[in-house]
XYZ file of C-alpha atoms in Angstrom:
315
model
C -45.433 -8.394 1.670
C -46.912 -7.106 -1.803
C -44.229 -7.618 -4.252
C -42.821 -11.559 -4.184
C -39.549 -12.403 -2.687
C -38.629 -16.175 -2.051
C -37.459 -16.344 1.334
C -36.820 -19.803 1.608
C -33.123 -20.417 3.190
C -32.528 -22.748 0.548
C -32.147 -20.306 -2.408
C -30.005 -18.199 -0.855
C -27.433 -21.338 -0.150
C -27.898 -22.412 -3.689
C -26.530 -19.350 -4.867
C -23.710 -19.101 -3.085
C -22.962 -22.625 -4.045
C -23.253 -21.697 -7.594
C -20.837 -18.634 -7.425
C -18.377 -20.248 -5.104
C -15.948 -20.366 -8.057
C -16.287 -16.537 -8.895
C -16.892 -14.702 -5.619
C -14.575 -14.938 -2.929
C -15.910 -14.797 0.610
C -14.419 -11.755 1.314
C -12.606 -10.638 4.522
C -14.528 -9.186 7.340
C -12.123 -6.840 9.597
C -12.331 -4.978 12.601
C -12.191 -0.873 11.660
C -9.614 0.927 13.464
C -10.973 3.239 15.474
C -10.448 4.936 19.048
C -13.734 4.941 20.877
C -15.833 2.246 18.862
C -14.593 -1.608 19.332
C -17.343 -3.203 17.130
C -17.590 -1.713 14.070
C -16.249 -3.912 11.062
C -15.976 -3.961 7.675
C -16.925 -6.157 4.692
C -14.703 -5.622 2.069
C -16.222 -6.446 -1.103
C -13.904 -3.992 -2.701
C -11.535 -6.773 -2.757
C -13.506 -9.040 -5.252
C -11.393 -9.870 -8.581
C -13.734 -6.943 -10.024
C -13.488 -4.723 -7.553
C -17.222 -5.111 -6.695
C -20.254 -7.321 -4.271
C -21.470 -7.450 -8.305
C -19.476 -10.266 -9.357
C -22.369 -12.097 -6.729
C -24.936 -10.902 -8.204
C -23.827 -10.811 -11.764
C -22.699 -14.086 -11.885
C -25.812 -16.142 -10.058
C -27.566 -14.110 -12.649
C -26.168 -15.598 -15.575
C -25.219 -18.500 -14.412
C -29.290 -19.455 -13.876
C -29.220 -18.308 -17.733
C -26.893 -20.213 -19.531
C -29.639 -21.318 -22.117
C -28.385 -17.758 -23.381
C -24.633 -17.863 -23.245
C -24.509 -17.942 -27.243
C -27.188 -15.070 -27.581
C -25.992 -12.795 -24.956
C -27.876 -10.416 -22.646
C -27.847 -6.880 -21.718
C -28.150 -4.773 -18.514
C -28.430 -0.946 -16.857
C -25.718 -0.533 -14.847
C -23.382 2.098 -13.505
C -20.381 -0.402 -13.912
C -20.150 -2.652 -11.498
C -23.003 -4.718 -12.102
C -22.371 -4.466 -15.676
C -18.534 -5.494 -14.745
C -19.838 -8.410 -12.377
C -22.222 -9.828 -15.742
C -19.211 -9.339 -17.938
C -16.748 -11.029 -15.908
C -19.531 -14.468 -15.634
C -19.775 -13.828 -19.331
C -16.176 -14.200 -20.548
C -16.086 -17.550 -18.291
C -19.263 -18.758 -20.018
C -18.685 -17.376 -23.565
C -21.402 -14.915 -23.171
C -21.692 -11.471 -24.929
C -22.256 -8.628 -22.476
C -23.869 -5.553 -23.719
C -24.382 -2.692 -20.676
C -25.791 0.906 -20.740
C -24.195 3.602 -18.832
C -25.156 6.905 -17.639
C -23.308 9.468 -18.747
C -22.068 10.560 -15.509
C -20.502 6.719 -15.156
C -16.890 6.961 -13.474
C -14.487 6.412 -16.280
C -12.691 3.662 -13.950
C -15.880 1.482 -14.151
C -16.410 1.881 -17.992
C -12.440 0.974 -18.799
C -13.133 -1.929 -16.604
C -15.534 -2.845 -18.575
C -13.951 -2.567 -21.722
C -11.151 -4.302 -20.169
C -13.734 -7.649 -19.743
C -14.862 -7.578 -23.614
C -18.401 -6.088 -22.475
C -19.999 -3.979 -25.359
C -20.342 -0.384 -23.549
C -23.503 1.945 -24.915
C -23.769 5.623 -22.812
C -26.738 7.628 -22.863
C -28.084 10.315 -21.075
C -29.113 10.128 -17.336
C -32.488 10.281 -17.529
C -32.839 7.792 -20.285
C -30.448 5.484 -18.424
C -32.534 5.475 -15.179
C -35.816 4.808 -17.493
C -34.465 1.598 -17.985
C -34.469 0.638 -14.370
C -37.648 2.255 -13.612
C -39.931 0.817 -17.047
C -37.264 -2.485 -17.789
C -37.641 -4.267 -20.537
C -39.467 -7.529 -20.725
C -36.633 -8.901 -23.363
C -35.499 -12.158 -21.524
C -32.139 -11.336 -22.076
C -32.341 -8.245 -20.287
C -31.070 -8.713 -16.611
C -32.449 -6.393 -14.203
C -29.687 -4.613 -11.813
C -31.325 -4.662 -8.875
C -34.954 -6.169 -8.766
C -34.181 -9.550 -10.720
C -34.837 -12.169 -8.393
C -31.226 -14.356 -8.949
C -29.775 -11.127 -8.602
C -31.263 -10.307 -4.977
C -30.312 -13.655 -3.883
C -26.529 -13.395 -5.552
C -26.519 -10.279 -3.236
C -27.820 -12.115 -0.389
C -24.788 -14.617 -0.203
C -22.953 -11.593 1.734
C -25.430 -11.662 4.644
C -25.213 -15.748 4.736
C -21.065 -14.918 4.927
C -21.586 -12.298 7.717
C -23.466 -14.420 9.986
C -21.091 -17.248 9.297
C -17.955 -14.929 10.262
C -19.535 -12.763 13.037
C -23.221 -14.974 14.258
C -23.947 -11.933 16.741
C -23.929 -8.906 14.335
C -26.918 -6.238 15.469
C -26.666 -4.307 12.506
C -25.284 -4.011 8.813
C -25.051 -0.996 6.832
C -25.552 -0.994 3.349
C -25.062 1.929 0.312
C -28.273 2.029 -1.220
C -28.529 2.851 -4.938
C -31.401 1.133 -6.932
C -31.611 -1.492 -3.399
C -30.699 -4.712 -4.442
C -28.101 -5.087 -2.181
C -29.673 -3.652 0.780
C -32.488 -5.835 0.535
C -30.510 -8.609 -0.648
C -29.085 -8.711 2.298
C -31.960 -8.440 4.205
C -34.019 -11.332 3.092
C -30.878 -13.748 3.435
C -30.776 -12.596 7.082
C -34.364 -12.781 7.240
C -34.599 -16.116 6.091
C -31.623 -17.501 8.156
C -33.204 -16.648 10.803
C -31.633 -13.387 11.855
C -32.613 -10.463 14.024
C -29.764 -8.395 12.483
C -31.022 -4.934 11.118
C -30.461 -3.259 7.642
C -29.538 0.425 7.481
C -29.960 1.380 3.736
C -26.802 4.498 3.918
C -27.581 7.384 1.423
C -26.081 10.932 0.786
C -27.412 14.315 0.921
C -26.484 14.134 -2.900
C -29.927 12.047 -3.498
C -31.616 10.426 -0.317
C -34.653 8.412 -2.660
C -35.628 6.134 0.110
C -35.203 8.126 3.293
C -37.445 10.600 1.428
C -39.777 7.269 0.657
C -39.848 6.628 3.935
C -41.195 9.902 5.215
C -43.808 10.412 2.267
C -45.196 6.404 2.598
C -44.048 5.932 -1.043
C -41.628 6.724 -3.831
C -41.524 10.372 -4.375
C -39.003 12.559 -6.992
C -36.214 14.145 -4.954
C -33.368 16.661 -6.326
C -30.601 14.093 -7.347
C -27.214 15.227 -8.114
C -25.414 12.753 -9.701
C -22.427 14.068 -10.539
C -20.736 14.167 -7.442
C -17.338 11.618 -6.770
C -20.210 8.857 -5.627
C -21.203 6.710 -8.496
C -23.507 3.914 -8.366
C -25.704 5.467 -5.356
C -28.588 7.258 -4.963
C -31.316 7.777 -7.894
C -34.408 10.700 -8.193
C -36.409 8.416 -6.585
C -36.805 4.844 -5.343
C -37.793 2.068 -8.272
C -41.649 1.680 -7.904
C -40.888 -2.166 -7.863
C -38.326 -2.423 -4.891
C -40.668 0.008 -2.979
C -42.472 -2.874 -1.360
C -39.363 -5.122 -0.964
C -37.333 -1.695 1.006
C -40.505 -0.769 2.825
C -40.768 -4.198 4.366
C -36.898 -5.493 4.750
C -34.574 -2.197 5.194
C -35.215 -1.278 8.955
C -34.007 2.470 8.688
C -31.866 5.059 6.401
C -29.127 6.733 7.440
C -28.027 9.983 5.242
C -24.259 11.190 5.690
C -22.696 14.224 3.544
C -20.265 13.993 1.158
C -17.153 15.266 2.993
C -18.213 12.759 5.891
C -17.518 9.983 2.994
C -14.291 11.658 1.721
C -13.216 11.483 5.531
C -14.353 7.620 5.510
C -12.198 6.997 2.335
C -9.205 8.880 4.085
C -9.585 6.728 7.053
C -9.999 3.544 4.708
C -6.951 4.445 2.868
C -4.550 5.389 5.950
C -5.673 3.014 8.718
C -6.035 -0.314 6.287
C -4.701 0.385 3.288
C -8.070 -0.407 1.435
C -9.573 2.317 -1.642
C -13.375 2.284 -1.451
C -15.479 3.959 -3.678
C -17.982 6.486 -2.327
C -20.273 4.129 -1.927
C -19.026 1.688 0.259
C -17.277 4.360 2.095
C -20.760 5.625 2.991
C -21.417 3.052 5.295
C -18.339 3.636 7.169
C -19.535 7.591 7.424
C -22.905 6.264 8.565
C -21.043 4.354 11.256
C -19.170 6.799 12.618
C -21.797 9.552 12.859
C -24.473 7.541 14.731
C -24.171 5.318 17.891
C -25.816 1.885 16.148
C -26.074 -1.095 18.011
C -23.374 -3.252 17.571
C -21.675 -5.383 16.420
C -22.406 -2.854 13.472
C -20.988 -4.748 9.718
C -20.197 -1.510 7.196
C -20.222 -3.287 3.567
C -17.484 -1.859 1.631
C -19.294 -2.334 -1.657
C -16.735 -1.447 -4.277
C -13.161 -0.030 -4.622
C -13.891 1.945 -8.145
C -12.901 5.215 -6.964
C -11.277 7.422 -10.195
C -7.988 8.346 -9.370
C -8.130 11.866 -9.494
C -10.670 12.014 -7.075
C -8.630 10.184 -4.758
C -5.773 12.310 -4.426
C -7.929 15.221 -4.466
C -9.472 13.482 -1.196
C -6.366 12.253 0.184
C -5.117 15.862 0.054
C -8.217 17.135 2.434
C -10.581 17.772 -0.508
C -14.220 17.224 -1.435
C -13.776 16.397 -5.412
């Protein structure tokens, strides 16, 4: 493998020992669906922030308490930002986080809402941060940080406790922390499970990757209704980790994900963002072999774009 990764079983157990207070182990459900019996859901949309982050987040921090007083600062869309601010207010650490632009106005009142310090800047300058991060030790990495791959890797270690025999688990995959996250917890458990990495036709980074043998610049949209997802091109540093962990991509337009968050919304009564609702698409266009675990990553879906999507649309 050429970038490091600790895959020792151990780590991954210590962090979910260490965020047992904050993360729930979320429920995993059967999707309701005619003609496919073994698809199921994660729903990580039902953490008390309304995002897997809070895992992540919070085994971040809490491996950093040294700098509770100081405070730290991230890149993040929201949610991560949401899952380092919600750790933070239990610890009595400042939060600052740096947003795109094009962040979904739910996420950023969120964060407001859990005393984090909120800085926007343009797109480009946001996604320099991921792709050239800072070597201040109090900035915390969204996706590549080491605690934070393993904080995301608690959700495989809950999957194979709840369903031992899954085949294969979609994840959304937006800078590919939690894709790989996953991965290497399954990996080191033991697992033959697979990892699809789900992306849209709005920005496909990886699956583009994939078929050039390295990161390439793609045409990214990013203001669609999916936040959080997708990036012009895959961060130089998880290259090695994706290339090596994430078995396949699987790309699914954005009306297939509005039809995903209909379904979501009418058949269990759960809001997922576009995101998470892209691994439900993903599942229902292509015959995986199951069982097949969609992770429902988040629930921050603006509210305008959900009515405009509950009424048929494509916001």
């Amino acid at each position: 493998m050429d970038a490091p990764i600790d895959l020792r079983p151990e780590i991954f157990a210590a962090a979910r020992e260490r965020i047992r207070e904050l993360a729930l182990h979320t429920p995993l459900l059967r999707l309701h669906v005619a003609d496919r019996a073994d698809i199921y859901i994660k729903c990580e949309n039902l953490q008390a922030i309304g995002s897997f982050k809070i895992r992540c987040g919070a085994n971040a921090l809490l491996r950093r308490r040294e700098m509770a007083r100081s405070g730290v600062f991230t890149a993040s869309a929201g949610n991560f930002a949401q899952g380092l601010a919600y750790a933070g207010r239990a610890l009595g650490c400042p939060v600052t986080s740096y947003v795109p632009e094009t962040a979904a106005s739910s996420k950023v009142e969120a964060l407001t809402r859990l005393g984090a310090r909120v800085i926007a800047v343009p797109y480009d300058d946001w996604w320099a941060m991921l792709a050239q991060p800072s070597d201040d030790p109090s900035f915390i990495h969204p996706v590549t940080d080491p605690d934070v791959l393993a904080g995301n890797g608690t959700i495989g270690l809950e999957i194979l406790e709840d369903l031992p025999r899954a085949a294969t688990i979609l994840a959304p995959y937006g800078g590919g922390g939690l894709s790989v996250g996953i991965a290497a917890a399954l990996r080191a458990a033991g697992s033959d499970a697979r990892v699809i990495a789900c992306e849209t036709e709005a920005g496909a980074p990886l699956t583009a990757a994939r078929a050039a043998g390295g990161p390439v610049t793609i045409d990214f949209n990013p203001r669609t209704f999916i936040t959080g997802m997708g990036g012009p091109a895959v961060l130089p540093s998880m290259w090695p980790l994706a290339r090596t962990l994430v078995a396949d991509t699987a790309v699914v337009s954005l009306s297939q994900v509005a039809s995903a968050i209909r379904l979501l919304v009418e058949r269990h009564h759960l809001v997922a963002e576009g995101a998470g609702a892209a691994t439900v698409a993903a599942a229902l266009d292509r015959d995986f072999p199951g069982p097949v675990v969609c992770i429902l990553s988040g629930g921050h879906l603006d509210t305008g774009h959900l009515v405009s999507i509950l009424q048929g649309n494509v916001p």
